[in-house]
Amino acid sequence: MNLPLAELHVHLEGTAPPALIRRLADRNGLKVPEGVFATPEQFRWVDFLDFLRTYDLAASVIRTPEDYRDVTYEYLVGCAREGAIYVELIASPDHAANVGLSDADHYAGIAAGIDDARRDTGIEARILVTAIRNFGVEAAVEIARRQAEDRHPYVVGFNLAGDEAGYPPAQFREAYEIAAASGLGCTVHAGEHAGAESVREALTLPVTRLSHGVRAIEDPALVAEIAERGIVLEACPTSNVATHVFPSYEEHPLRKLHEAGVKWTLGSDDPPYFGCSIGGEYAVARERFGFEEGELRSITRTAVRASFADDAAKATLLNRITASDDRGDH
């Protein structure tokens, strides 16, 4: 299968594999406990809280614009190798601020990685800024306000990650209203580690997508509403199985959501933590959920149309998909 891929859900700090984290730690004179590394490609963790600790530990060695450039570049080049033409990278200003980086330096590093990857592979990418629930409502409002006042041209969207159950989405309404009013596309983590009620509440925000959202399956009326409104789910099936949101691919609701008319895309979430990649997620969709190549091409089109890129970029990407159809890439 050789088809164009697109990814709307991947956390930038969560893309760096152990080999790169070791390299950045050495560059910055830092030590990372060897126990968190399972292989050069994959991290070791035992439960969701341990995953979060390992993630924060690894992210803490990404310290400079050059580091962010390298993380971005290496991830995008790997995606392009698998056939990806577009990626939206979820970036956390809070993680950057924790190591003393300003928004300007943070985004400059990511943008350099995007530019270099485009030059070398043709892949396109944009940035989704995410607030972290656990840091509180005011911190989220401040992040949204900063983007509204001085936005990097590659920043196209606003997201909210972190502890879903402890910090329901409606608490962050002000941040979302600021982000949406400034022209940012909006999505929100919901329906992953909290149930259908978190999805229903998320839909009261000005969002056109849901990060995960798959536990909407617990409420058939909610599934019908999502389908009717054309809300697009950023599905990450391997992540969901790895973090025990669902016990197996067989019990994951992706096929049921599809049959109910829900639009969806694929994402790897945090690839070296879950042993996956965007190409791997497309393979999972084919091999474990039974989607055919034509359906997966449609999923890539859905991702481009649901992306927060500008209309000109979307048109270029859709033309690339059509060109691959015409070539008969299989």
Tab-separated table of C-alpha atoms in Angstrom:
chain	number	residue	atom	x	y	z
A	1	MET	CA	0.000	0.000	0.000
A	2	ASN	CA	1.566	3.262	-1.160
A	3	LEU	CA	-0.881	6.069	-0.530
A	4	PRO	CA	-0.599	9.653	0.704
A	5	LEU	CA	-1.048	9.993	4.466
A	6	ALA	CA	-1.994	12.921	6.685
A	7	GLU	CA	-1.805	13.222	10.469
A	8	LEU	CA	-3.707	15.684	12.659
A	9	HIS	CA	-2.907	14.274	16.108
A	10	VAL	CA	0.663	13.902	17.343
A	11	HIS	CA	2.336	15.593	20.324
A	12	LEU	CA	5.641	17.112	19.233
A	13	GLU	CA	7.502	16.399	22.483
A	14	GLY	CA	6.125	12.854	22.272
A	15	THR	CA	7.671	12.171	18.860
A	16	ALA	CA	11.320	12.111	19.987
A	17	PRO	CA	12.569	8.514	20.344
A	18	PRO	CA	15.051	7.441	23.041
A	19	ALA	CA	18.050	7.719	20.689
A	20	LEU	CA	17.243	11.380	20.010
A	21	ILE	CA	16.441	12.123	23.671
A	22	ARG	CA	19.845	10.676	24.651
A	23	ARG	CA	21.524	12.885	22.043
A	24	LEU	CA	19.738	16.024	23.240
A	25	ALA	CA	20.496	15.184	26.877
A	26	ASP	CA	24.199	14.874	26.029
A	27	ARG	CA	24.106	18.142	24.081
A	28	ASN	CA	22.554	19.919	27.068
A	29	GLY	CA	24.680	18.244	29.758
A	30	LEU	CA	21.733	16.348	31.250
A	31	LYS	CA	21.234	12.779	32.462
A	32	VAL	CA	18.155	10.650	31.740
A	33	PRO	CA	17.618	7.465	33.797
A	34	GLU	CA	18.345	4.428	31.622
A	35	GLY	CA	15.263	2.684	33.040
A	36	VAL	CA	12.926	4.729	30.846
A	37	PHE	CA	14.456	3.331	27.634
A	38	ALA	CA	13.181	-0.022	26.378
A	39	THR	CA	14.952	0.121	22.982
A	40	PRO	CA	16.536	2.901	20.876
A	41	GLU	CA	13.071	3.400	19.362
A	42	GLN	CA	10.725	2.879	22.305
A	43	PHE	CA	10.262	4.041	25.907
A	44	ARG	CA	9.409	1.837	28.886
A	45	TRP	CA	6.429	2.642	31.147
A	46	VAL	CA	3.992	0.523	33.143
A	47	ASP	CA	0.748	2.491	33.503
A	48	PHE	CA	-0.749	5.808	32.416
A	49	LEU	CA	0.711	7.819	35.310
A	50	ASP	CA	4.121	6.303	34.642
A	51	PHE	CA	3.707	7.175	30.952
A	52	LEU	CA	3.067	10.823	31.900
A	53	ARG	CA	6.137	10.871	34.172
A	54	THR	CA	8.329	9.342	31.465
A	55	TYR	CA	6.943	11.759	28.868
A	56	ASP	CA	7.658	14.812	31.047
A	57	LEU	CA	11.145	13.527	31.853
A	58	ALA	CA	11.997	13.042	28.186
A	59	ALA	CA	10.421	16.368	27.175
A	60	SER	CA	12.523	18.178	29.786
A	61	VAL	CA	15.724	17.602	27.783
A	62	ILE	CA	14.280	19.446	24.740
A	63	ARG	CA	15.636	22.853	25.729
A	64	THR	CA	16.695	25.058	22.828
A	65	PRO	CA	15.360	26.203	19.454
A	66	GLU	CA	17.925	23.869	17.864
A	67	ASP	CA	16.536	20.962	19.909
A	68	TYR	CA	12.997	21.734	18.755
A	69	ARG	CA	14.235	22.005	15.181
A	70	ASP	CA	15.850	18.567	15.395
A	71	VAL	CA	12.810	16.905	17.010
A	72	THR	CA	10.518	18.423	14.380
A	73	TYR	CA	12.779	17.644	11.437
A	74	GLU	CA	13.463	14.039	12.397
A	75	TYR	CA	9.788	13.307	12.958
A	76	LEU	CA	8.603	14.894	9.716
A	77	VAL	CA	11.288	13.221	7.604
A	78	GLY	CA	10.248	9.862	9.072
A	79	CYS	CA	6.603	10.605	8.271
A	80	ALA	CA	7.484	11.592	4.710
A	81	ARG	CA	9.356	8.311	4.309
A	82	GLU	CA	6.065	6.528	5.086
A	83	GLY	CA	4.153	8.633	2.566
A	84	ALA	CA	2.829	11.489	4.710
A	85	ILE	CA	2.171	14.772	2.917
A	86	TYR	CA	0.822	16.799	5.874
A	87	VAL	CA	1.202	16.768	9.675
A	88	GLU	CA	-0.202	19.009	12.406
A	89	LEU	CA	2.177	19.033	15.374
A	90	ILE	CA	0.703	19.605	18.839
A	91	ALA	CA	3.194	21.859	20.640
A	92	SER	CA	3.071	22.847	24.310
A	93	PRO	CA	4.224	26.375	25.232
A	94	ASP	CA	4.041	25.239	28.869
A	95	HIS	CA	6.669	22.537	28.287
A	96	ALA	CA	8.860	25.100	26.514
A	97	ALA	CA	8.379	27.692	29.273
A	98	ASN	CA	9.355	25.096	31.890
A	99	VAL	CA	12.848	25.003	30.355
A	100	GLY	CA	13.033	28.775	29.906
A	101	LEU	CA	12.063	29.114	26.230
A	102	SER	CA	9.948	32.009	24.993
A	103	ASP	CA	7.094	31.434	22.548
A	104	ALA	CA	9.151	33.123	19.827
A	105	ASP	CA	12.156	30.816	20.288
A	106	HIS	CA	9.924	27.749	20.708
A	107	TYR	CA	8.074	28.371	17.441
A	108	ALA	CA	11.218	29.475	15.592
A	109	GLY	CA	12.818	26.109	16.339
A	110	ILE	CA	9.745	24.165	15.217
A	111	ALA	CA	9.386	26.324	12.097
A	112	ALA	CA	13.021	25.676	11.155
A	113	GLY	CA	12.354	21.936	11.384
A	114	ILE	CA	9.222	22.300	9.239
A	115	ASP	CA	11.074	24.351	6.626
A	116	ASP	CA	14.032	21.969	6.467
A	117	ALA	CA	11.769	18.903	6.213
A	118	ARG	CA	9.738	20.542	3.436
A	119	ARG	CA	12.940	21.374	1.562
A	120	ASP	CA	14.259	17.822	1.848
A	121	THR	CA	11.063	15.762	1.403
A	122	GLY	CA	8.167	17.960	0.248
A	123	ILE	CA	6.124	17.300	3.412
A	124	GLU	CA	4.002	20.160	4.747
A	125	ALA	CA	3.320	20.806	8.452
A	126	ARG	CA	1.693	23.292	10.801
A	127	ILE	CA	1.568	23.869	14.575
A	128	LEU	CA	-1.336	23.348	16.983
A	129	VAL	CA	-0.716	25.150	20.259
A	130	THR	CA	-1.985	23.194	23.244
A	131	ALA	CA	-2.775	24.315	26.757
A	132	ILE	CA	-2.404	21.760	29.560
A	133	ARG	CA	-5.459	21.344	31.786
A	134	ASN	CA	-3.405	20.596	34.901
A	135	PHE	CA	-1.759	24.035	34.742
A	136	GLY	CA	-5.125	25.696	35.253
A	137	VAL	CA	-7.668	27.852	33.488
A	138	GLU	CA	-5.682	31.099	33.685
A	139	ALA	CA	-2.631	29.514	32.067
A	140	ALA	CA	-4.814	28.322	29.175
A	141	VAL	CA	-6.374	31.768	28.776
A	142	GLU	CA	-2.904	33.321	28.748
A	143	ILE	CA	-1.703	30.937	26.011
A	144	ALA	CA	-4.761	31.715	23.883
A	145	ARG	CA	-4.315	35.447	24.467
A	146	ARG	CA	-0.649	35.341	23.419
A	147	GLN	CA	-1.535	33.612	20.150
A	148	ALA	CA	-4.282	36.158	19.484
A	149	GLU	CA	-1.882	39.057	20.037
A	150	ASP	CA	1.233	37.755	18.276
A	151	ARG	CA	0.816	34.563	16.287
A	152	HIS	CA	3.540	32.760	14.377
A	153	PRO	CA	2.329	32.131	10.802
A	154	TYR	CA	2.690	28.354	11.244
A	155	VAL	CA	0.421	28.322	14.317
A	156	VAL	CA	-3.022	27.414	12.954
A	157	GLY	CA	-4.898	25.764	15.818
A	158	PHE	CA	-5.620	25.555	19.542
A	159	ASN	CA	-5.946	22.380	21.618
A	160	LEU	CA	-6.312	21.345	25.264
A	161	ALA	CA	-4.578	18.264	26.671
A	162	GLY	CA	-3.903	16.833	30.139
A	163	ASP	CA	-6.174	15.373	32.818
A	164	GLU	CA	-9.622	15.140	31.184
A	165	ALA	CA	-11.466	13.788	34.201
A	166	GLY	CA	-10.168	16.383	36.665
A	167	TYR	CA	-10.550	19.408	34.388
A	168	PRO	CA	-13.732	19.278	32.265
A	169	PRO	CA	-13.622	21.149	28.943
A	170	ALA	CA	-16.239	23.791	29.781
A	171	GLN	CA	-13.896	25.252	32.430
A	172	PHE	CA	-11.732	26.459	29.525
A	173	ARG	CA	-14.468	28.209	27.535
A	174	GLU	CA	-12.826	31.647	27.789
A	175	ALA	CA	-9.564	30.347	26.306
A	176	TYR	CA	-11.458	28.758	23.430
A	177	GLU	CA	-13.493	31.869	22.731
A	178	ILE	CA	-10.288	33.938	22.541
A	179	ALA	CA	-8.616	31.374	20.264
A	180	ALA	CA	-11.603	31.022	17.937
A	181	ALA	CA	-12.153	34.788	17.722
A	182	SER	CA	-8.513	35.214	16.651
A	183	GLY	CA	-9.022	32.821	13.733
A	184	LEU	CA	-7.424	29.688	15.170
A	185	GLY	CA	-9.016	26.340	14.392
A	186	CYS	CA	-10.089	24.560	17.577
A	187	THR	CA	-9.978	20.976	18.783
A	188	VAL	CA	-9.964	19.512	22.309
A	189	HIS	CA	-8.916	16.276	23.996
A	190	ALA	CA	-12.124	14.573	25.122
A	191	GLY	CA	-13.579	11.086	25.137
A	192	GLU	CA	-10.249	9.398	25.812
A	193	HIS	CA	-9.705	9.016	29.563
A	194	ALA	CA	-13.107	10.541	30.332
A	195	GLY	CA	-16.355	9.218	28.928
A	196	ALA	CA	-19.126	10.410	26.658
A	197	GLU	CA	-20.043	13.232	29.024
A	198	SER	CA	-16.667	14.877	28.324
A	199	VAL	CA	-17.406	14.742	24.592
A	200	ARG	CA	-20.865	16.236	25.036
A	201	GLU	CA	-19.375	19.076	27.081
A	202	ALA	CA	-16.561	19.568	24.556
A	203	LEU	CA	-19.131	20.110	21.824
A	204	THR	CA	-20.323	23.253	23.623
A	205	LEU	CA	-16.934	24.817	22.760
A	206	PRO	CA	-16.212	26.336	19.303
A	207	VAL	CA	-14.561	23.142	17.991
A	208	THR	CA	-14.734	21.448	14.592
A	209	ARG	CA	-12.667	18.429	15.656
A	210	LEU	CA	-12.211	16.240	18.714
A	211	SER	CA	-8.826	14.899	19.823
A	212	HIS	CA	-9.743	11.221	20.287
A	213	GLY	CA	-13.479	11.567	21.028
A	214	VAL	CA	-13.945	7.825	20.564
A	215	ARG	CA	-15.739	7.250	23.879
A	216	ALA	CA	-18.678	9.061	22.352
A	217	ILE	CA	-19.616	5.487	21.403
A	218	GLU	CA	-21.005	5.150	24.954
A	219	ASP	CA	-23.930	7.430	23.962
A	220	PRO	CA	-25.671	6.633	20.639
A	221	ALA	CA	-27.455	10.007	20.567
A	222	LEU	CA	-24.086	11.735	20.922
A	223	VAL	CA	-22.621	9.692	18.061
A	224	ALA	CA	-25.562	10.766	15.897
A	225	GLU	CA	-24.984	14.419	16.834
A	226	ILE	CA	-21.269	14.207	15.960
A	227	ALA	CA	-22.113	12.670	12.583
A	228	GLU	CA	-24.837	15.232	11.873
A	229	ARG	CA	-22.611	18.185	12.770
A	230	GLY	CA	-19.669	16.857	10.758
A	231	ILE	CA	-17.319	16.964	13.757
A	232	VAL	CA	-14.126	15.106	12.835
A	233	LEU	CA	-12.516	12.682	15.298
A	234	GLU	CA	-8.723	12.439	15.485
A	235	ALA	CA	-8.609	8.698	16.138
A	236	CYS	CA	-5.460	7.145	17.629
A	237	PRO	CA	-6.312	3.436	17.949
A	238	THR	CA	-2.876	2.109	18.938
A	239	SER	CA	-2.558	4.779	21.632
A	240	ASN	CA	-6.021	3.887	22.946
A	241	VAL	CA	-5.119	0.204	23.220
A	242	ALA	CA	-1.684	0.925	24.741
A	243	THR	CA	-3.178	3.153	27.467
A	244	HIS	CA	-6.089	0.743	28.089
A	245	VAL	CA	-8.851	3.075	26.950
A	246	PHE	CA	-9.966	-0.086	25.118
A	247	PRO	CA	-8.572	-3.551	25.839
A	248	SER	CA	-7.896	-4.462	22.192
A	249	TYR	CA	-8.290	-3.344	18.590
A	250	GLU	CA	-11.251	-5.713	18.371
A	251	GLU	CA	-13.062	-3.732	21.070
A	252	HIS	CA	-12.070	-0.315	19.717
A	253	PRO	CA	-15.142	1.466	18.258
A	254	LEU	CA	-13.537	2.930	15.114
A	255	ARG	CA	-15.498	0.696	12.734
A	256	LYS	CA	-18.790	1.329	14.582
A	257	LEU	CA	-18.213	5.083	14.521
A	258	HIS	CA	-17.458	4.905	10.799
A	259	GLU	CA	-20.634	2.939	10.126
A	260	ALA	CA	-22.593	5.549	12.098
A	261	GLY	CA	-21.420	8.213	9.650
A	262	VAL	CA	-18.787	9.846	11.868
A	263	LYS	CA	-15.849	11.449	10.039
A	264	TRP	CA	-12.415	10.521	11.367
A	265	THR	CA	-8.691	10.755	10.747
A	266	LEU	CA	-5.702	8.821	12.064
A	267	GLY	CA	-2.959	9.901	14.462
A	268	SER	CA	-0.034	8.251	16.229
A	269	ASP	CA	-0.331	10.463	19.362
A	270	ASP	CA	3.087	9.710	20.958
A	271	PRO	CA	4.731	7.168	18.633
A	272	PRO	CA	7.854	6.019	20.553
A	273	TYR	CA	5.740	5.485	23.674
A	274	PHE	CA	3.174	3.292	21.917
A	275	GLY	CA	5.346	1.567	19.312
A	276	CYS	CA	3.497	3.076	16.370
A	277	SER	CA	3.793	5.538	13.487
A	278	ILE	CA	1.382	7.270	11.144
A	279	GLY	CA	2.104	4.669	8.463
A	280	GLY	CA	1.529	1.990	11.068
A	281	GLU	CA	-1.853	3.475	12.002
A	282	TYR	CA	-2.983	3.328	8.385
A	283	ALA	CA	-1.835	-0.313	8.325
A	284	VAL	CA	-3.802	-0.986	11.525
A	285	ALA	CA	-6.891	0.574	9.939
A	286	ARG	CA	-6.515	-1.798	6.995
A	287	GLU	CA	-5.445	-4.970	8.791
A	288	ARG	CA	-7.327	-4.758	12.090
A	289	PHE	CA	-10.417	-2.754	11.117
A	290	GLY	CA	-10.828	-3.927	7.529
A	291	PHE	CA	-10.730	-0.568	5.751
A	292	GLU	CA	-9.830	-0.803	2.078
A	293	GLU	CA	-7.299	1.365	0.278
A	294	GLY	CA	-9.964	3.544	-1.328
A	295	GLU	CA	-11.481	4.221	2.082
A	296	LEU	CA	-8.073	5.143	3.478
A	297	ARG	CA	-7.496	7.589	0.620
A	298	SER	CA	-10.794	9.176	1.640
A	299	ILE	CA	-9.523	9.368	5.226
A	300	THR	CA	-6.475	11.322	4.019
A	301	ARG	CA	-8.786	13.686	2.137
A	302	THR	CA	-10.905	14.075	5.282
A	303	ALA	CA	-7.767	14.941	7.251
A	304	VAL	CA	-6.706	17.612	4.760
A	305	ARG	CA	-10.189	19.144	4.622
A	306	ALA	CA	-10.474	19.086	8.436
A	307	SER	CA	-6.974	20.483	8.904
A	308	PHE	CA	-6.471	24.038	10.100
A	309	ALA	CA	-4.174	24.895	7.179
A	310	ASP	CA	-5.232	27.768	4.936
A	311	ASP	CA	-7.340	27.136	1.842
A	312	ALA	CA	-4.416	27.446	-0.578
A	313	ALA	CA	-2.381	24.841	1.313
A	314	LYS	CA	-5.406	22.521	1.463
A	315	ALA	CA	-5.940	22.851	-2.289
A	316	THR	CA	-2.293	21.982	-2.961
A	317	LEU	CA	-2.484	18.938	-0.678
A	318	LEU	CA	-5.753	17.718	-2.217
A	319	ASN	CA	-4.166	18.059	-5.660
A	320	ARG	CA	-1.270	15.886	-4.482
A	321	ILE	CA	-3.742	13.197	-3.400
A	322	THR	CA	-5.533	13.392	-6.758
A	323	ALA	CA	-2.203	13.178	-8.591
A	324	SER	CA	-1.339	10.018	-6.657
A	325	ASP	CA	-4.754	8.598	-7.662
A	326	ASP	CA	-4.008	9.382	-11.308
A	327	ARG	CA	-0.592	7.705	-11.060
A	328	GLY	CA	-2.246	4.643	-9.591
A	329	ASP	CA	0.057	4.567	-6.539
A	330	HIS	CA	-0.705	1.302	-4.761
